[in-house]
Short mmCIF file of C-alpha atoms (C1' of nucleotides) in Angstrom, two decimals:
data_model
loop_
_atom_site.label_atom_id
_atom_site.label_comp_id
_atom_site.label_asym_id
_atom_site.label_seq_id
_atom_site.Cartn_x
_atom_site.Cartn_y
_atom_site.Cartn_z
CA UNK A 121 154.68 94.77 127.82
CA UNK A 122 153.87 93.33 124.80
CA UNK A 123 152.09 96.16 122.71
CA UNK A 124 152.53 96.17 119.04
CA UNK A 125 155.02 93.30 118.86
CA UNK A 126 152.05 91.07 118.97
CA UNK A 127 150.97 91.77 116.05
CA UNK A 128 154.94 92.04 114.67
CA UNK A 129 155.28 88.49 115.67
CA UNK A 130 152.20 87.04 114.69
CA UNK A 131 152.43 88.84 111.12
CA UNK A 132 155.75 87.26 110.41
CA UNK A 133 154.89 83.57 111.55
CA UNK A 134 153.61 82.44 108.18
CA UNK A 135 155.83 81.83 105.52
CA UNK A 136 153.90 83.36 102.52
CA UNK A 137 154.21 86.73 104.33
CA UNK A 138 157.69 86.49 105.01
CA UNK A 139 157.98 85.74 101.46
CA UNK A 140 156.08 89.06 100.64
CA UNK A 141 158.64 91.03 102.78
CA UNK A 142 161.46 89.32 101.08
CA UNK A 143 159.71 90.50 97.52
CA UNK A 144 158.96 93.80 99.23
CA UNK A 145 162.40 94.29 100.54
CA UNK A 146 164.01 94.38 96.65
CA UNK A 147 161.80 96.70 95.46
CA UNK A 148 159.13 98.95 96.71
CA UNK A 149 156.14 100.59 95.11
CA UNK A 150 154.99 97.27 93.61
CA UNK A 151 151.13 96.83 93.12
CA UNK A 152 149.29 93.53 93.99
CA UNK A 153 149.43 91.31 91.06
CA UNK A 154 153.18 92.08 90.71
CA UNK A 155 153.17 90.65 93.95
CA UNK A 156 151.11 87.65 92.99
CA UNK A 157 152.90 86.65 89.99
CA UNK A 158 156.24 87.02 91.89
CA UNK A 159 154.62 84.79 94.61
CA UNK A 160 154.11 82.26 91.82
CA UNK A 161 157.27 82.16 90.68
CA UNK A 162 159.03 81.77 93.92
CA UNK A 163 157.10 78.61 94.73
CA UNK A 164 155.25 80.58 97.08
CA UNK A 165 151.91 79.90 95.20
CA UNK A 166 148.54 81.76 96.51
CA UNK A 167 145.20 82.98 95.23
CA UNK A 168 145.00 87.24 95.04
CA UNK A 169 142.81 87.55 97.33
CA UNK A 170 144.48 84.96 99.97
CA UNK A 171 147.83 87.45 99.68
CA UNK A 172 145.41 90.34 99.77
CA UNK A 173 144.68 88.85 103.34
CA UNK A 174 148.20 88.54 103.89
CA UNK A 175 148.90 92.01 103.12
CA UNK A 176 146.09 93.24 105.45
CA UNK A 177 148.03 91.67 108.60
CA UNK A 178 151.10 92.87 107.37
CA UNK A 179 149.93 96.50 107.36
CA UNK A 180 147.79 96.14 110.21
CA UNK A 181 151.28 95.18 111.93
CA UNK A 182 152.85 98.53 110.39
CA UNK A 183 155.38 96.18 108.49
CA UNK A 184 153.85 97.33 105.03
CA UNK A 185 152.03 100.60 104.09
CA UNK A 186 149.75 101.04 101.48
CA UNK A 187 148.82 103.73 98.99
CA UNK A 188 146.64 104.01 96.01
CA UNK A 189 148.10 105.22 92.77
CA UNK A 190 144.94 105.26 90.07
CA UNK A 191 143.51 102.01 89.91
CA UNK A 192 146.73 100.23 91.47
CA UNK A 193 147.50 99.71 95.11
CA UNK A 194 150.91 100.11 95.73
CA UNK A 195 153.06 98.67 98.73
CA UNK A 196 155.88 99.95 100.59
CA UNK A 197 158.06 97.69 102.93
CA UNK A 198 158.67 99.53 106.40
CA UNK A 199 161.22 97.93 108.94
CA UNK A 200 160.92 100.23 111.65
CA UNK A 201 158.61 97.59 113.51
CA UNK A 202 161.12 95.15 113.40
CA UNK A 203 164.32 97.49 114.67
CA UNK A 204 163.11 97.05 118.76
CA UNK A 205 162.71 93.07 118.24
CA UNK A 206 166.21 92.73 116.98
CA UNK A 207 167.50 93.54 120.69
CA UNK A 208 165.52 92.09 122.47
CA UNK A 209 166.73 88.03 123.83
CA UNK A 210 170.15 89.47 124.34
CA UNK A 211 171.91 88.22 126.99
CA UNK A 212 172.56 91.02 129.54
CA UNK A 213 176.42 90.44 129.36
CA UNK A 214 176.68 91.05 125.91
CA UNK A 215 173.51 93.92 126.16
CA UNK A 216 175.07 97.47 128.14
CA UNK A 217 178.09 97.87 125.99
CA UNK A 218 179.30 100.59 124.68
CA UNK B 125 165.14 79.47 101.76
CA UNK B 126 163.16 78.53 105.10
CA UNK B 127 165.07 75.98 106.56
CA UNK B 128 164.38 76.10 110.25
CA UNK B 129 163.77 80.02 110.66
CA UNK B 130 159.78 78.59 110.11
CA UNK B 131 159.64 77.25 113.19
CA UNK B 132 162.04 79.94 114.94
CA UNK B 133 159.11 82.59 113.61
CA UNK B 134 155.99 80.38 114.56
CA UNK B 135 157.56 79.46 118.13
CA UNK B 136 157.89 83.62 118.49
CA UNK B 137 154.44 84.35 117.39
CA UNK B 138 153.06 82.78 120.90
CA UNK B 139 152.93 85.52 124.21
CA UNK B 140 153.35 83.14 126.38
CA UNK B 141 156.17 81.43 124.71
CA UNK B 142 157.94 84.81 124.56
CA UNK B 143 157.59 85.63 128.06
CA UNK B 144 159.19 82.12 128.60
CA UNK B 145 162.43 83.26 126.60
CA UNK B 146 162.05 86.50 128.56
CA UNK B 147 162.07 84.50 132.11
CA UNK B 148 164.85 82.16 130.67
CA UNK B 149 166.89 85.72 129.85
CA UNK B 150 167.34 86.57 133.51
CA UNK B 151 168.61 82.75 134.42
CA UNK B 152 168.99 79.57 132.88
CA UNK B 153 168.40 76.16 134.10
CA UNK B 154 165.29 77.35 135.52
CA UNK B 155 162.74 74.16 136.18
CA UNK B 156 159.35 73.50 134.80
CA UNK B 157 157.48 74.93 138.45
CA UNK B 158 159.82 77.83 138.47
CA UNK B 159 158.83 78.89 135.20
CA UNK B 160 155.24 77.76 135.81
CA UNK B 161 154.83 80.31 139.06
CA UNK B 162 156.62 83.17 137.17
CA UNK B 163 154.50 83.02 134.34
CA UNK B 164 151.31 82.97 136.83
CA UNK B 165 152.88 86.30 138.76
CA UNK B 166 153.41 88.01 135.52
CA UNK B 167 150.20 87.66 134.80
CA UNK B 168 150.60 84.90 131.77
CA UNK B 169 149.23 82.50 133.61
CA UNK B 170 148.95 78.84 132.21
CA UNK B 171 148.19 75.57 133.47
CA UNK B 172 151.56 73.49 133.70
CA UNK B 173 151.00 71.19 130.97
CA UNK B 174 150.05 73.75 128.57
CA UNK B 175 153.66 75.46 129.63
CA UNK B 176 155.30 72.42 128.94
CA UNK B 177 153.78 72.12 125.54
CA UNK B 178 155.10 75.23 124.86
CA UNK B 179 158.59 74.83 126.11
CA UNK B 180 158.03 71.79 123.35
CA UNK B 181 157.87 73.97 120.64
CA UNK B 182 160.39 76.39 121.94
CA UNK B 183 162.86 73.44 121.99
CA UNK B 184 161.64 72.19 118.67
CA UNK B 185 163.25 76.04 117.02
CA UNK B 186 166.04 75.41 119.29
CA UNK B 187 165.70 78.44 121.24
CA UNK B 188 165.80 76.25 124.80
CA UNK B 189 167.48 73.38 125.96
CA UNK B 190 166.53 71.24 128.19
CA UNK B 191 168.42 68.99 130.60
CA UNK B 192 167.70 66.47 133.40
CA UNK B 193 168.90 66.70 136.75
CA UNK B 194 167.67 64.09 139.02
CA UNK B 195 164.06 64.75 139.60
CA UNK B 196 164.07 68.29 138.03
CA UNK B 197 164.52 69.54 134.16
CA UNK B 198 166.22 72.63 133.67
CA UNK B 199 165.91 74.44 130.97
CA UNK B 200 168.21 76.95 128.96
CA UNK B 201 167.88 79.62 126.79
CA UNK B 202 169.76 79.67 123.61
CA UNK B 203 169.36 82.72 121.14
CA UNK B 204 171.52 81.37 118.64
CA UNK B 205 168.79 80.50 116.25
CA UNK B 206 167.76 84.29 116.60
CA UNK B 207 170.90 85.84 115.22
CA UNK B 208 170.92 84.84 111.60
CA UNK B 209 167.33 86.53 111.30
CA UNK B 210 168.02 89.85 113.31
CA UNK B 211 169.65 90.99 109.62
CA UNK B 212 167.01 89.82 107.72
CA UNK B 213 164.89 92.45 106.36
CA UNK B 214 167.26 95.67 106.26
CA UNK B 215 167.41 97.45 103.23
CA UNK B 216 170.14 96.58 100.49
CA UNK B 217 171.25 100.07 101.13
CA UNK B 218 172.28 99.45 104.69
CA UNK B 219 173.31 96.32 104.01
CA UNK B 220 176.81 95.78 102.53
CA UNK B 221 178.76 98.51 104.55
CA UNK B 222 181.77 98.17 107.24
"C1'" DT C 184 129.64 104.02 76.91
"C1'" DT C 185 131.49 99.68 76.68
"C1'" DG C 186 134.66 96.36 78.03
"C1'" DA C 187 138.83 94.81 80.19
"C1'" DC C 188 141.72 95.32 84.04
"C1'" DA C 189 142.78 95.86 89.08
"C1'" DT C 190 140.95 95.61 93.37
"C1'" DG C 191 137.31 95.34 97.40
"C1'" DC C 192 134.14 92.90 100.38
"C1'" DA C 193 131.98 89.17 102.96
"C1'" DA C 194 130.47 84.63 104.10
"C1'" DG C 195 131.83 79.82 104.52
"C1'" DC C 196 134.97 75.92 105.26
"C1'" DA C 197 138.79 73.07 106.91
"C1'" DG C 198 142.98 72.44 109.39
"C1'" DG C 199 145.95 73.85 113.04
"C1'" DC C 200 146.90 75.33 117.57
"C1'" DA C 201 146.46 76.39 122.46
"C1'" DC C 202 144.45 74.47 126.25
"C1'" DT C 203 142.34 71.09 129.16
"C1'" DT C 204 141.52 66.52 131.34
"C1'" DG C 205 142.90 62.28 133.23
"C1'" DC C 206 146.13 59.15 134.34
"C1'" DA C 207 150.97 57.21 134.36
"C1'" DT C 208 155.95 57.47 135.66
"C1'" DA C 209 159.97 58.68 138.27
"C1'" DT C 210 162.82 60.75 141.83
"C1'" DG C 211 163.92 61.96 146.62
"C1'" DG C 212 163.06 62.20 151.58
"C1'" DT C 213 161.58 59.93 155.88
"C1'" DA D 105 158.30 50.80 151.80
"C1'" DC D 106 155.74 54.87 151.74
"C1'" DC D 107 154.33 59.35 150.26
"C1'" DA D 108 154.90 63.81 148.26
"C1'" DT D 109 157.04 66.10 144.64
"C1'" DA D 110 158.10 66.88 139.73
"C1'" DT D 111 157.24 65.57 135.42
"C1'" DG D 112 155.43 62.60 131.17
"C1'" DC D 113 151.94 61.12 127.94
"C1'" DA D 114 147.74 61.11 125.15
"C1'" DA D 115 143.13 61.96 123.74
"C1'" DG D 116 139.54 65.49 123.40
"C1'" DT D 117 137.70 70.35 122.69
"C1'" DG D 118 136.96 74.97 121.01
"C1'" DC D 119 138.79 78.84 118.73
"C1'" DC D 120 141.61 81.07 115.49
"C1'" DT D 121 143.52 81.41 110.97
"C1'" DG D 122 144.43 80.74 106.17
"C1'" DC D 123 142.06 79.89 102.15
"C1'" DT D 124 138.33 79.69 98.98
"C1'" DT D 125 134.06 81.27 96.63
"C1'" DG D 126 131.12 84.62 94.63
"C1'" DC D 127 129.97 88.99 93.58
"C1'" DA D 128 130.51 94.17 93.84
"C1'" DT D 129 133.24 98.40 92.96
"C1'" DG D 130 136.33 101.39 90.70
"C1'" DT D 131 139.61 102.82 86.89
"C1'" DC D 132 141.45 103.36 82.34
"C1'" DA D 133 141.40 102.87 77.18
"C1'" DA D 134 138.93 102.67 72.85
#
DNA sequence: TTGACATGCAAGCAGGCACTTGCATATGGT
DNA sequence: ACCATATGCAAGTGCCTGCTTGCATGTCAA
């Protein structure tokens, strides 16, 4: 019943990584200390390898995917995870219409 | 930026707590026993107190309400808190179209 | 090759969180 | 009044998680 939406849910219960999707969400393709210095200058403050951490549950929760370009990583926001959660806790009156 | 979605997200990041939403779904003003025994023949099975703590937390996001009648307290599910993140996340492209 | 840059890995620490334990309170039926 | 039911409250415990620390690896430019 509750397969990958575990990790969904526990991936996007801490701020700093919600804050990572929000900085992932305007632009993709950005490398990790783009990342970091964005998280810096949103408030969101962290060491690299603390949002390195981050990062790990986010991709381990399919929300981010990672690929190596040279000697940068680069990160790509991917939604799909989240497209089943936004249905669910509808109420069933407002659920089966077409 | 995170105003109360924090605690929407953290109360969502709990199993338990989201099978709670997902009993509340099917009918409201369900008592604190009722939702105790469900949860056991689901198979989430928690002590009563440790339910209540976590209706707590659900009630602290807002996602239940809970109300006293005589000896009982019902609770109810409220989703509103849910609806202003379901379009979070979705790509700029998708975004602005009617 | 040398050095600077970008990242990887792993152990350790502290706070938070889920859960329990034990007892107190309140409501309703008889 | 009595008792069972239904819930409230608070302190204690163990694990999980976010973060740090320190060092290793890999990549590019000169």
């Amino acid at each position: 019943m509750d397969d990958g939406a575990d990790a969904v849910f526990r991936a996007l219960a801490d701020p700093t990584r919600r804050a990572l999707l929000d900085a992932l969400l305007e632009r993709d393709g950005q490398t990790l200390f783009e990342l970091c210095t964005r998280m810096a200058d949103t408030g969101v403050g962290s060491s690299r390898q603390a949002i390195s951490q981050h990062i790990d549950v986010l991709a381990g929760a399919g929300l981010v995917h990672v690929r190596r370009e040279g000697r940068y990583r680069l990160h790509d926001l991917d939604t799909t995870p989240l497209h089943p959660l936004r249905e669910r806790w509808l109420r069933a009156e407002k659920r089966n219409r077409p």
